[in-house]
PDB file of C-alpha atoms in Angstrom:
ATOM      1  CA  MET C  23       1.722  -1.050  12.504  1.00  0.00           C
ATOM      2  CA  PRO C  24      -1.371   1.178  12.202  1.00  0.00           C
ATOM      3  CA  PRO C  25      -3.447   0.647   9.099  1.00  0.00           C
ATOM      4  CA  LEU C  26      -2.737   3.958   7.608  1.00  0.00           C
ATOM      5  CA  LYS C  27       1.001   3.551   7.986  1.00  0.00           C
ATOM      6  CA  GLU C  28       0.775  -0.055   6.546  1.00  0.00           C
ATOM      7  CA  THR C  29      -1.029   1.329   3.451  1.00  0.00           C
ATOM      8  CA  LEU C  30       1.699   3.915   3.067  1.00  0.00           C
ATOM      9  CA  SER C  31       4.384   1.394   3.459  1.00  0.00           C
ATOM     10  CA  LYS C  32       3.123  -0.962   0.937  1.00  0.00           C
ATOM     11  CA  LEU C  33       2.467   1.831  -1.588  1.00  0.00           C
ATOM     12  CA  SER C  34       6.045   3.318  -0.950  1.00  0.00           C
ATOM     13  CA  THR C  35       7.663  -0.105  -1.616  1.00  0.00           C
ATOM     14  CA  TYR C  36       5.603  -0.375  -4.901  1.00  0.00           C
ATOM     15  CA  LEU C  37       6.806   2.975  -5.939  1.00  0.00           C
ATOM     16  CA  LEU C  38      10.410   2.366  -5.200  1.00  0.00           C
ATOM     17  CA  LEU C  39      10.333  -0.951  -7.110  1.00  0.00           C
ATOM     18  CA  ASN C  40       8.809   0.724 -10.203  1.00  0.00           C
ATOM     19  CA  HIS C  41      10.414   4.247 -10.230  1.00  0.00           C
ATOM     20  CA  GLN C  42      12.702   3.328 -13.056  1.00  0.00           C
ATOM     21  CA  SER C  43       9.768   2.973 -15.490  1.00  0.00           C
ATOM     22  CA  VAL C  44       9.585   6.765 -15.443  1.00  0.00           C
ATOM     23  CA  ASP C  45      12.182   8.642 -17.562  1.00  0.00           C
ATOM     24  CA  ASN C  46      11.087  12.226 -17.152  1.00  0.00           C
ATOM     25  CA  LEU C  47      13.251  14.404 -14.660  1.00  0.00           C
ATOM     26  CA  SER C  48      10.595  16.972 -13.465  1.00  0.00           C
ATOM     27  CA  LEU C  49       8.610  17.247 -10.148  1.00  0.00           C
ATOM     28  CA  ASN C  50       5.159  16.860 -11.658  1.00  0.00           C
ATOM     29  CA  ASP C  51       5.780  14.427 -14.344  1.00  0.00           C
ATOM     30  CA  GLY C  52       8.922  12.521 -13.430  1.00  0.00           C
ATOM     31  CA  LYS C  53      11.616  11.033 -11.155  1.00  0.00           C
ATOM     32  CA  LEU C  54      12.090  14.363  -9.001  1.00  0.00           C
ATOM     33  CA  GLY C  55       8.498  13.985  -7.744  1.00  0.00           C
ATOM     34  CA  ILE C  56       9.000  10.171  -7.078  1.00  0.00           C
ATOM     35  CA  SER C  57      12.179  10.893  -5.196  1.00  0.00           C
ATOM     36  CA  LEU C  58      10.435  13.581  -3.033  1.00  0.00           C
ATOM     37  CA  ALA C  59       7.563  11.210  -2.214  1.00  0.00           C
ATOM     38  CA  LEU C  60       9.919   8.490  -1.190  1.00  0.00           C
ATOM     39  CA  LEU C  61      11.895  10.814   1.036  1.00  0.00           C
ATOM     40  CA  LEU C  62       8.914  12.011   2.793  1.00  0.00           C
ATOM     41  CA  SER C  63       7.433   8.584   3.343  1.00  0.00           C
ATOM     42  CA  SER C  64      10.826   7.248   4.594  1.00  0.00           C
ATOM     43  CA  ARG C  65      10.658   9.649   7.442  1.00  0.00           C
ATOM     44  CA  VAL C  66       7.278   8.539   8.451  1.00  0.00           C
ATOM     45  CA  PHE C  67       8.511   5.017   9.160  1.00  0.00           C
ATOM     46  CA  ASP C  68      12.188   5.817  10.072  1.00  0.00           C
ATOM     47  CA  ASP C  69      12.979   2.919   7.760  1.00  0.00           C
ATOM     48  CA  LYS C  70      16.771   3.016   7.443  1.00  0.00           C
ATOM     49  CA  CYS C  71      16.680   0.930   4.220  1.00  0.00           C
ATOM     50  CA  LEU C  72      13.990   3.014   2.481  1.00  0.00           C
ATOM     51  CA  ILE C  73      15.798   6.258   3.668  1.00  0.00           C
ATOM     52  CA  GLN C  74      18.997   5.120   2.155  1.00  0.00           C
ATOM     53  CA  CYS C  75      17.361   4.103  -1.256  1.00  0.00           C
ATOM     54  CA  ALA C  76      15.400   7.459  -1.257  1.00  0.00           C
ATOM     55  CA  GLU C  77      18.575   9.522  -0.449  1.00  0.00           C
ATOM     56  CA  GLU C  78      20.633   7.734  -3.086  1.00  0.00           C
ATOM     57  CA  LEU C  79      17.807   8.448  -5.635  1.00  0.00           C
ATOM     58  CA  TRP C  80      17.559  12.102  -4.585  1.00  0.00           C
ATOM     59  CA  ASP C  81      21.427  12.576  -4.783  1.00  0.00           C
ATOM     60  CA  SER C  82      21.637  11.126  -8.259  1.00  0.00           C
ATOM     61  CA  LEU C  83      18.744  13.177  -9.559  1.00  0.00           C
ATOM     62  CA  ILE C  84      20.132  16.403  -8.138  1.00  0.00           C
ATOM     63  CA  LYS C  85      23.532  15.839  -9.763  1.00  0.00           C
ATOM     64  CA  GLU C  86      21.618  15.162 -13.003  1.00  0.00           C
ATOM     65  CA  ALA C  87      19.351  18.193 -12.711  1.00  0.00           C
ATOM     66  CA  ILE C  88      21.862  21.008 -11.588  1.00  0.00           C
ATOM     67  CA  PRO C  89      23.406  21.383 -14.951  1.00  0.00           C
ATOM     68  CA  MET C  90      19.974  21.850 -16.450  1.00  0.00           C
ATOM     69  CA  LEU C  91      19.002  24.849 -14.307  1.00  0.00           C
ATOM     70  CA  SER C  92      18.651  26.936 -17.417  1.00  0.00           C
ATOM     71  CA  SER C  93      15.271  25.339 -17.738  1.00  0.00           C
ATOM     72  CA  ALA C  94      12.828  27.594 -15.802  1.00  0.00           C
ATOM     73  CA  GLU C  95      10.387  24.859 -15.068  1.00  0.00           C
ATOM     74  CA  LEU C  96      13.049  22.398 -13.814  1.00  0.00           C
ATOM     75  CA  ARG C  97      14.584  25.192 -11.763  1.00  0.00           C
ATOM     76  CA  ILE C  98      11.395  25.958  -9.986  1.00  0.00           C
ATOM     77  CA  ASP C  99      10.803  22.166  -9.489  1.00  0.00           C
ATOM     78  CA  ILE C 100      14.282  21.791  -7.740  1.00  0.00           C
ATOM     79  CA  ILE C 101      13.549  24.992  -5.507  1.00  0.00           C
ATOM     80  CA  ARG C 102      10.228  23.778  -4.404  1.00  0.00           C
ATOM     81  CA  SER C 103      11.613  20.248  -3.581  1.00  0.00           C
ATOM     82  CA  ILE C 104      14.670  21.484  -1.685  1.00  0.00           C
ATOM     83  CA  LEU C 105      12.561  23.975   0.438  1.00  0.00           C
ATOM     84  CA  ILE C 106       9.890  21.317   1.256  1.00  0.00           C
ATOM     85  CA  LEU C 107      12.703  19.077   2.674  1.00  0.00           C
ATOM     86  CA  LYS C 108      14.233  22.032   4.367  1.00  0.00           C
ATOM     87  CA  LYS C 109      10.984  22.812   6.201  1.00  0.00           C
ATOM     88  CA  LEU C 110      10.752  19.177   7.410  1.00  0.00           C
ATOM     89  CA  ASP C 111      14.373  19.339   8.569  1.00  0.00           C
ATOM     90  CA  ILE C 112      15.234  16.562   6.130  1.00  0.00           C
ATOM     91  CA  LEU C 113      17.680  18.537   4.214  1.00  0.00           C
ATOM     92  CA  LYS C 114      20.122  21.046   5.508  1.00  0.00           C
ATOM     93  CA  GLY C 115      23.300  22.920   4.286  1.00  0.00           C
ATOM     94  CA  ASP C 116      24.341  25.469   1.651  1.00  0.00           C
ATOM     95  CA  ILE C 117      22.083  23.980  -0.860  1.00  0.00           C
ATOM     96  CA  THR C 118      18.980  25.154   0.950  1.00  0.00           C
ATOM     97  CA  ASP C 119      20.272  28.804   0.975  1.00  0.00           C
ATOM     98  CA  TYR C 120      21.069  28.575  -2.691  1.00  0.00           C
ATOM     99  CA  ALA C 121      17.522  27.394  -3.304  1.00  0.00           C
ATOM    100  CA  ILE C 122      15.974  30.427  -1.614  1.00  0.00           C
ATOM    101  CA  ASN C 123      18.233  32.758  -3.763  1.00  0.00           C
ATOM    102  CA  TRP C 124      17.383  30.812  -6.810  1.00  0.00           C
ATOM    103  CA  GLY C 125      13.746  31.330  -5.927  1.00  0.00           C
ATOM    104  CA  ILE C 126      14.092  35.049  -5.615  1.00  0.00           C
ATOM    105  CA  ASP C 127      15.920  35.313  -8.960  1.00  0.00           C
ATOM    106  CA  CYS C 128      12.830  33.246 -10.556  1.00  0.00           C
ATOM    107  CA  LEU C 129      10.483  35.725  -9.132  1.00  0.00           C
ATOM    108  CA  LYS C 130      12.463  38.631 -10.653  1.00  0.00           C
ATOM    109  CA  VAL C 131      12.475  36.950 -14.042  1.00  0.00           C
ATOM    110  CA  CYS C 132       8.733  36.411 -13.757  1.00  0.00           C
ATOM    111  CA  LYS C 133       8.129  39.950 -13.006  1.00  0.00           C
ATOM    112  CA  SER C 134      10.051  41.137 -16.118  1.00  0.00           C
ATOM    113  CA  SER C 135       8.828  38.414 -18.572  1.00  0.00           C
ATOM    114  CA  THR C 136       5.259  38.020 -19.402  1.00  0.00           C
ATOM    115  CA  ASP C 137       5.975  34.823 -21.353  1.00  0.00           C
ATOM    116  CA  PHE C 138       7.706  33.261 -18.442  1.00  0.00           C
ATOM    117  CA  ALA C 139       4.849  34.267 -16.075  1.00  0.00           C
ATOM    118  CA  ASN C 140       2.154  32.870 -18.339  1.00  0.00           C
ATOM    119  CA  ASN C 141       3.915  29.582 -19.019  1.00  0.00           C
ATOM    120  CA  CYS C 142       4.717  28.882 -15.326  1.00  0.00           C
ATOM    121  CA  PHE C 143       1.782  30.582 -13.739  1.00  0.00           C
ATOM    122  CA  GLY C 144       0.726  27.666 -11.509  1.00  0.00           C
ATOM    123  CA  ASP C 145       4.334  26.879 -10.552  1.00  0.00           C
ATOM    124  CA  ILE C 146       4.924  30.498  -9.642  1.00  0.00           C
ATOM    125  CA  ILE C 147       2.082  30.369  -7.201  1.00  0.00           C
ATOM    126  CA  SER C 148       3.510  27.136  -5.708  1.00  0.00           C
ATOM    127  CA  LEU C 149       6.899  28.784  -5.443  1.00  0.00           C
ATOM    128  CA  LEU C 150       5.406  31.828  -3.667  1.00  0.00           C
ATOM    129  CA  ILE C 151       3.727  29.447  -1.100  1.00  0.00           C
ATOM    130  CA  ILE C 152       7.030  27.773  -0.341  1.00  0.00           C
ATOM    131  CA  LEU C 153       9.015  30.904  -0.335  1.00  0.00           C
ATOM    132  CA  SER C 154       6.646  33.009   1.744  1.00  0.00           C
ATOM    133  CA  GLU C 155       8.375  32.529   5.174  1.00  0.00           C
ATOM    134  CA  TYR C 156      11.906  33.153   3.737  1.00  0.00           C
ATOM    135  CA  ILE C 157      11.504  36.347   1.890  1.00  0.00           C
ATOM    136  CA  PRO C 158      10.223  39.862   2.897  1.00  0.00           C
ATOM    137  CA  ARG C 159       6.552  40.052   3.157  1.00  0.00           C
ATOM    138  CA  SER C 160       6.430  43.032   0.863  1.00  0.00           C
ATOM    139  CA  ILE C 161       7.834  41.065  -2.012  1.00  0.00           C
ATOM    140  CA  VAL C 162       5.134  38.326  -1.531  1.00  0.00           C
ATOM    141  CA  ALA C 163       2.369  40.887  -1.085  1.00  0.00           C
ATOM    142  CA  ASP C 164       3.455  42.630  -4.327  1.00  0.00           C
ATOM    143  CA  PHE C 165       3.385  39.458  -6.269  1.00  0.00           C
ATOM    144  CA  PHE C 166       0.020  38.525  -4.565  1.00  0.00           C
ATOM    145  CA  SER C 167      -1.534  41.630  -6.019  1.00  0.00           C
ATOM    146  CA  ILE C 168      -0.167  40.952  -9.465  1.00  0.00           C
ATOM    147  CA  LEU C 169      -1.453  37.413  -9.414  1.00  0.00           C
ATOM    148  CA  LEU C 170      -4.876  38.374  -8.162  1.00  0.00           C
ATOM    149  CA  ASP C 171      -5.394  40.856 -10.931  1.00  0.00           C
ATOM    150  CA  THR C 172      -4.299  38.229 -13.420  1.00  0.00           C
ATOM    151  CA  LEU C 173      -6.718  35.607 -12.025  1.00  0.00           C
ATOM    152  CA  LEU C 174      -9.577  37.975 -12.143  1.00  0.00           C
ATOM    153  CA  ARG C 175      -8.798  38.701 -15.745  1.00  0.00           C
ATOM    154  CA  LEU C 176      -8.430  34.960 -16.602  1.00  0.00           C
ATOM    155  CA  LEU C 177     -11.878  34.403 -15.128  1.00  0.00           C
ATOM    156  CA  GLU C 178     -13.386  36.881 -17.410  1.00  0.00           C
ATOM    157  CA  THR C 179     -11.456  35.906 -20.692  1.00  0.00           C
ATOM    158  CA  ARG C 180     -12.224  32.158 -20.129  1.00  0.00           C
ATOM    159  CA  HIS C 181     -15.862  33.115 -20.030  1.00  0.00           C
ATOM    160  CA  MET C 182     -16.099  32.180 -16.444  1.00  0.00           C
ATOM    161  CA  ASN C 183     -14.788  28.608 -17.003  1.00  0.00           C
ATOM    162  CA  LEU C 184     -12.480  27.257 -14.337  1.00  0.00           C
ATOM    163  CA  SER C 185     -12.224  23.757 -15.803  1.00  0.00           C
ATOM    164  CA  THR C 186      -8.740  24.348 -17.260  1.00  0.00           C
ATOM    165  CA  GLY C 187      -7.235  26.247 -14.434  1.00  0.00           C
ATOM    166  CA  ALA C 188      -9.064  25.315 -11.244  1.00  0.00           C
ATOM    167  CA  GLU C 189      -5.794  24.219  -9.526  1.00  0.00           C
ATOM    168  CA  GLU C 190      -4.272  27.758 -10.079  1.00  0.00           C
ATOM    169  CA  TYR C 191      -7.186  29.297  -8.256  1.00  0.00           C
ATOM    170  CA  GLU C 192      -6.979  26.669  -5.413  1.00  0.00           C
ATOM    171  CA  LYS C 193      -3.263  27.253  -4.922  1.00  0.00           C
ATOM    172  CA  PHE C 194      -3.720  31.013  -4.861  1.00  0.00           C
ATOM    173  CA  LEU C 195      -6.420  30.698  -2.144  1.00  0.00           C
ATOM    174  CA  MET C 196      -3.957  28.686  -0.246  1.00  0.00           C
ATOM    175  CA  LEU C 197      -1.449  31.494  -0.523  1.00  0.00           C
ATOM    176  CA  ALA C 198      -4.063  33.843   0.594  1.00  0.00           C
ATOM    177  CA  ARG C 199      -4.783  31.818   3.734  1.00  0.00           C
ATOM    178  CA  ILE C 200      -1.077  31.531   4.565  1.00  0.00           C
ATOM    179  CA  LEU C 201      -0.693  35.380   4.200  1.00  0.00           C
ATOM    180  CA  HIS C 202      -4.029  36.143   6.010  1.00  0.00           C
ATOM    181  CA  MET C 203      -5.240  38.032   2.946  1.00  0.00           C
ATOM    182  CA  GLY C 204      -8.530  36.417   2.447  1.00  0.00           C
ATOM    183  CA  LYS C 205     -10.331  39.797   2.562  1.00  0.00           C
ATOM    184  CA  GLU C 206      -8.334  40.894  -0.617  1.00  0.00           C
ATOM    185  CA  CYS C 207      -9.786  37.829  -2.456  1.00  0.00           C
ATOM    186  CA  GLU C 208     -13.336  38.465  -1.677  1.00  0.00           C
ATOM    187  CA  ASP C 209     -14.352  39.562  -5.195  1.00  0.00           C
ATOM    188  CA  LEU C 210     -12.525  36.672  -6.688  1.00  0.00           C
ATOM    189  CA  ILE C 211     -14.214  34.086  -4.333  1.00  0.00           C
ATOM    190  CA  HIS C 212     -17.546  35.746  -4.820  1.00  0.00           C
ATOM    191  CA  SER C 213     -17.483  35.397  -8.562  1.00  0.00           C
ATOM    192  CA  ILE C 214     -16.346  31.799  -8.362  1.00  0.00           C
ATOM    193  CA  ILE C 215     -19.207  30.950  -5.990  1.00  0.00           C
ATOM    194  CA  LEU C 216     -21.772  32.689  -8.001  1.00  0.00           C
ATOM    195  CA  LEU C 217     -20.713  30.612 -11.051  1.00  0.00           C
ATOM    196  CA  HIS C 218     -20.881  27.492  -8.988  1.00  0.00           C
ATOM    197  CA  ASN C 219     -24.401  28.137  -7.691  1.00  0.00           C
ATOM    198  CA  SER C 220     -25.554  29.053 -11.257  1.00  0.00           C
ATOM    199  CA  GLY C 221     -24.304  25.708 -12.483  1.00  0.00           C
ATOM    200  CA  LYS C 222     -21.732  27.156 -14.802  1.00  0.00           C
ATOM    201  CA  ILE C 223     -18.706  25.606 -13.093  1.00  0.00           C
ATOM    202  CA  CYS C 224     -18.257  22.812 -10.417  1.00  0.00           C
ATOM    203  CA  ILE C 225     -15.846  23.833  -7.590  1.00  0.00           C
ATOM    204  CA  GLU C 226     -13.688  20.940  -6.557  1.00  0.00           C
ATOM    205  CA  THR C 227     -14.321  19.856  -2.876  1.00  0.00           C
ATOM    206  CA  SER C 228     -10.627  20.507  -2.119  1.00  0.00           C
ATOM    207  CA  MET C 229     -11.249  24.154  -2.968  1.00  0.00           C
ATOM    208  CA  LEU C 230     -14.303  24.310  -0.827  1.00  0.00           C
ATOM    209  CA  TYR C 231     -12.209  23.522   2.134  1.00  0.00           C
ATOM    210  CA  ILE C 232     -10.038  26.655   1.583  1.00  0.00           C
ATOM    211  CA  ILE C 233     -13.057  28.952   0.881  1.00  0.00           C
ATOM    212  CA  LYS C 234     -14.737  27.705   4.040  1.00  0.00           C
ATOM    213  CA  GLU C 235     -11.590  28.338   6.101  1.00  0.00           C
ATOM    214  CA  LEU C 236     -11.114  31.746   4.656  1.00  0.00           C
ATOM    215  CA  TYR C 237     -14.963  32.421   5.261  1.00  0.00           C
ATOM    216  CA  ASP C 238     -14.653  31.311   8.964  1.00  0.00           C
ATOM    217  CA  THR C 239     -11.353  33.240   9.705  1.00  0.00           C
ATOM    218  CA  LYS C 240     -12.054  36.453   7.888  1.00  0.00           C
ATOM    219  CA  LYS C 241     -15.891  36.680   8.092  1.00  0.00           C
ATOM    220  CA  LEU C 242     -16.170  37.285   4.386  1.00  0.00           C
ATOM    221  CA  GLN C 243     -19.513  38.216   2.902  1.00  0.00           C
ATOM    222  CA  LEU C 244     -20.072  35.286   0.524  1.00  0.00           C
ATOM    223  CA  PRO C 245     -23.256  33.640  -0.811  1.00  0.00           C
ATOM    224  CA  ILE C 246     -22.419  30.255   0.542  1.00  0.00           C
ATOM    225  CA  ASP C 247     -25.751  29.148   2.088  1.00  0.00           C
ATOM    226  CA  ASN C 248     -26.201  26.347  -0.384  1.00  0.00           C
ATOM    227  CA  LEU C 249     -22.409  25.676  -0.851  1.00  0.00           C
ATOM    228  CA  LEU C 250     -21.017  24.386   2.376  1.00  0.00           C
ATOM    229  CA  ASN C 251     -23.760  22.424   4.014  1.00  0.00           C
ATOM    230  CA  SER C 252     -23.172  19.038   2.215  1.00  0.00           C
ATOM    231  CA  ASP C 253     -20.990  16.141   3.158  1.00  0.00           C
ATOM    232  CA  TYR C 254     -18.020  17.154   0.947  1.00  0.00           C
ATOM    233  CA  ILE C 255     -15.986  13.921   1.439  1.00  0.00           C
ATOM    234  CA  GLU C 256     -18.760  11.454   0.940  1.00  0.00           C
ATOM    235  CA  HIS C 257     -20.103  13.326  -2.201  1.00  0.00           C
ATOM    236  CA  SER C 258     -16.547  13.664  -3.653  1.00  0.00           C
ATOM    237  CA  ILE C 259     -15.536  10.024  -3.172  1.00  0.00           C
ATOM    238  CA  LYS C 260     -18.924   8.928  -4.714  1.00  0.00           C
ATOM    239  CA  TYR C 261     -18.655  11.085  -7.762  1.00  0.00           C
ATOM    240  CA  CYS C 262     -15.867  11.677 -10.436  1.00  0.00           C
ATOM    241  CA  ILE C 263     -12.885  10.984  -8.099  1.00  0.00           C
ATOM    242  CA  ASN C 264      -9.522  10.379  -9.526  1.00  0.00           C
ATOM    243  CA  LEU C 265      -6.340   9.757  -7.536  1.00  0.00           C
ATOM    244  CA  ARG C 266      -5.109  13.464  -7.914  1.00  0.00           C
ATOM    245  CA  ASP C 267      -8.395  14.896  -6.606  1.00  0.00           C
ATOM    246  CA  PHE C 268      -8.628  12.384  -3.806  1.00  0.00           C
ATOM    247  CA  SER C 269      -4.976  13.091  -2.709  1.00  0.00           C
ATOM    248  CA  ASN C 270      -5.807  16.826  -2.716  1.00  0.00           C
ATOM    249  CA  LEU C 271      -8.990  16.221  -0.787  1.00  0.00           C
ATOM    250  CA  LEU C 272      -7.231  14.114   1.844  1.00  0.00           C
ATOM    251  CA  TYR C 273      -4.718  16.822   2.291  1.00  0.00           C
ATOM    252  CA  GLN C 274      -7.276  19.657   2.392  1.00  0.00           C
ATOM    253  CA  GLU C 275      -9.205  17.633   5.107  1.00  0.00           C
ATOM    254  CA  TYR C 276      -6.021  17.392   7.203  1.00  0.00           C
ATOM    255  CA  CYS C 277      -5.312  21.229   6.649  1.00  0.00           C
ATOM    256  CA  ALA C 278      -8.789  22.201   7.721  1.00  0.00           C
ATOM    257  CA  SER C 279      -9.143  19.947  10.758  1.00  0.00           C
ATOM    258  CA  ARG C 280      -5.625  18.559  11.548  1.00  0.00           C
ATOM    259  CA  GLU C 281      -7.234  15.189  11.404  1.00  0.00           C
ATOM    260  CA  LEU C 282      -8.159  12.581   8.769  1.00  0.00           C
ATOM    261  CA  SER C 283     -11.265  11.479  10.610  1.00  0.00           C
ATOM    262  CA  GLY C 284     -13.473  12.111   7.549  1.00  0.00           C
ATOM    263  CA  PHE C 285     -11.908   9.145   5.696  1.00  0.00           C
ATOM    264  CA  THR C 286     -12.915   5.608   6.437  1.00  0.00           C
ATOM    265  CA  MET C 287     -10.192   3.006   6.314  1.00  0.00           C
ATOM    266  CA  ASP C 288     -11.928   1.427   3.219  1.00  0.00           C
ATOM    267  CA  CYS C 289     -11.238   4.642   1.248  1.00  0.00           C
ATOM    268  CA  ILE C 290      -7.595   4.991   2.099  1.00  0.00           C
ATOM    269  CA  SER C 291      -6.725   1.274   1.860  1.00  0.00           C
ATOM    270  CA  THR C 292      -4.066  -0.017  -0.486  1.00  0.00           C
ATOM    271  CA  LYS C 293      -6.848  -1.742  -2.704  1.00  0.00           C
ATOM    272  CA  PHE C 294      -8.883   1.547  -2.957  1.00  0.00           C
ATOM    273  CA  ILE C 295      -5.771   3.644  -4.010  1.00  0.00           C
ATOM    274  CA  VAL C 296      -4.467   1.022  -6.549  1.00  0.00           C
ATOM    275  CA  GLU C 297      -7.968   1.018  -8.197  1.00  0.00           C
ATOM    276  CA  LEU C 298      -7.564   4.882  -8.705  1.00  0.00           C
ATOM    277  CA  LEU C 299      -4.214   4.696 -10.314  1.00  0.00           C
ATOM    278  CA  PRO C 300      -3.998   5.832 -13.965  1.00  0.00           C
ATOM    279  CA  THR C 301      -3.409   3.138 -16.451  1.00  0.00           C
ATOM    280  CA  ASN C 302      -0.601   4.903 -18.254  1.00  0.00           C
ATOM    281  CA  THR C 303       2.744   3.893 -16.785  1.00  0.00           C
ATOM    282  CA  GLN C 304       4.210   7.432 -16.764  1.00  0.00           C
ATOM    283  CA  GLU C 305       1.079   8.941 -15.201  1.00  0.00           C
ATOM    284  CA  ARG C 306       0.669   6.060 -12.791  1.00  0.00           C
ATOM    285  CA  PHE C 307       3.779   6.840 -10.733  1.00  0.00           C
ATOM    286  CA  CYS C 308       4.290  10.649 -11.286  1.00  0.00           C
ATOM    287  CA  TYR C 309       3.460  13.384  -8.835  1.00  0.00           C
ATOM    288  CA  LYS C 310       1.001  15.169 -11.120  1.00  0.00           C
ATOM    289  CA  GLY C 311      -1.834  12.787 -10.780  1.00  0.00           C
ATOM    290  CA  GLY C 312      -0.274   9.501  -9.731  1.00  0.00           C
ATOM    291  CA  LEU C 313       1.019   7.497  -6.754  1.00  0.00           C
ATOM    292  CA  SER C 314       3.795   9.849  -5.905  1.00  0.00           C
ATOM    293  CA  ARG C 315       1.271  12.661  -5.162  1.00  0.00           C
ATOM    294  CA  TYR C 316      -0.699  10.501  -2.812  1.00  0.00           C
ATOM    295  CA  ILE C 317       2.275   9.208  -0.973  1.00  0.00           C
ATOM    296  CA  ALA C 318       3.792  12.771  -0.592  1.00  0.00           C
ATOM    297  CA  LEU C 319       0.555  14.494   0.595  1.00  0.00           C
ATOM    298  CA  LEU C 320      -0.294  11.721   2.998  1.00  0.00           C
ATOM    299  CA  SER C 321       3.195  11.662   4.348  1.00  0.00           C
ATOM    300  CA  LEU C 322       3.130  15.432   4.736  1.00  0.00           C
ATOM    301  CA  CYS C 323      -0.069  15.144   6.874  1.00  0.00           C
ATOM    302  CA  MET C 324       1.541  12.492   9.194  1.00  0.00           C
ATOM    303  CA  LEU C 325       4.873  14.206   9.394  1.00  0.00           C
ATOM    304  CA  HIS C 326       3.237  17.558  10.234  1.00  0.00           C
ATOM    305  CA  ARG C 327       1.059  16.019  12.952  1.00  0.00           C
ATOM    306  CA  GLU C 328       3.726  13.809  14.503  1.00  0.00           C
ATOM    307  CA  THR C 329       6.474  16.445  14.708  1.00  0.00           C
ATOM    308  CA  LYS C 330       3.952  19.281  15.734  1.00  0.00           C
ATOM    309  CA  MET C 331       5.613  21.744  13.518  1.00  0.00           C
ATOM    310  CA  ASP C 332       4.554  25.362  14.049  1.00  0.00           C
ATOM    311  CA  ILE C 333       3.797  26.136  10.375  1.00  0.00           C
ATOM    312  CA  HIS C 334       0.528  26.217   8.485  1.00  0.00           C
ATOM    313  CA  PRO C 335       0.403  22.823   6.542  1.00  0.00           C
ATOM    314  CA  TYR C 336      -0.716  24.794   3.460  1.00  0.00           C
ATOM    315  CA  SER C 337       2.863  26.053   3.293  1.00  0.00           C
ATOM    316  CA  LEU C 338       3.942  22.471   2.702  1.00  0.00           C
ATOM    317  CA  TYR C 339       1.599  22.037  -0.363  1.00  0.00           C
ATOM    318  CA  ILE C 340       3.634  21.124  -3.498  1.00  0.00           C
TER     319      ILE C 340
END
């Protein structure tokens, strides 16, 4: 077995054996994220035993979650999970059609409820990313404009501090790349880069990948002379890396080049990943910043490459 697959296999087995230590049901903090990670990794190996265990866990969680769809956050979690599996041809049937309709309903609620939009802002961007190929472009573009205005306002009201919401900006730039709307984000990106260059914020390396891709494809006028000339991967692994940031960085490297050539085997070994795991049991295995995230994103890279799907890998980001 190739070293990368061997690492993924060992970590997937470890996650499967420990999933019961998590009692939350959600995608980011609980069992739904674990189940999704195991379903994705089981397809990389075509391991019948792992597939059966992952599918049984998924079925039990969906039965538990469906009656709780009144929870907006959990509803978005379920929709995102189902549509990822649909894109990868892992899940079929009526439930995928229901998920698209549920997603459209969530967007309608979001548009009419400021509280809902503010509380689930990052999740709404993720939902738009995953829904973008199933709903009319006019609907997505309308929400894109609303989100862009909101992000520009947030940048001002937070006194130009991205530290509490960097992921929201990163996801939004992913959406811009999928929709080929980088030009519309030029002012937003320009403000972010100026703040970075002035030392007021530090842009995560994974966000730099998206900015660079938008810059290259859309010929944006941006002050990037001192921003994109460093060795991003080496710098990021050396400084302040945690498993969440490393997982995102690995996925962005793949999205940008369709390869993982910038990563040495040492830095994607089982030992390296285990050392990055959070110490808190709940956080250790969850999707938000734990092992499930690494397994899911690495599996997405490998599945996208091996099946040669004709979709932009950003649209698989969860």
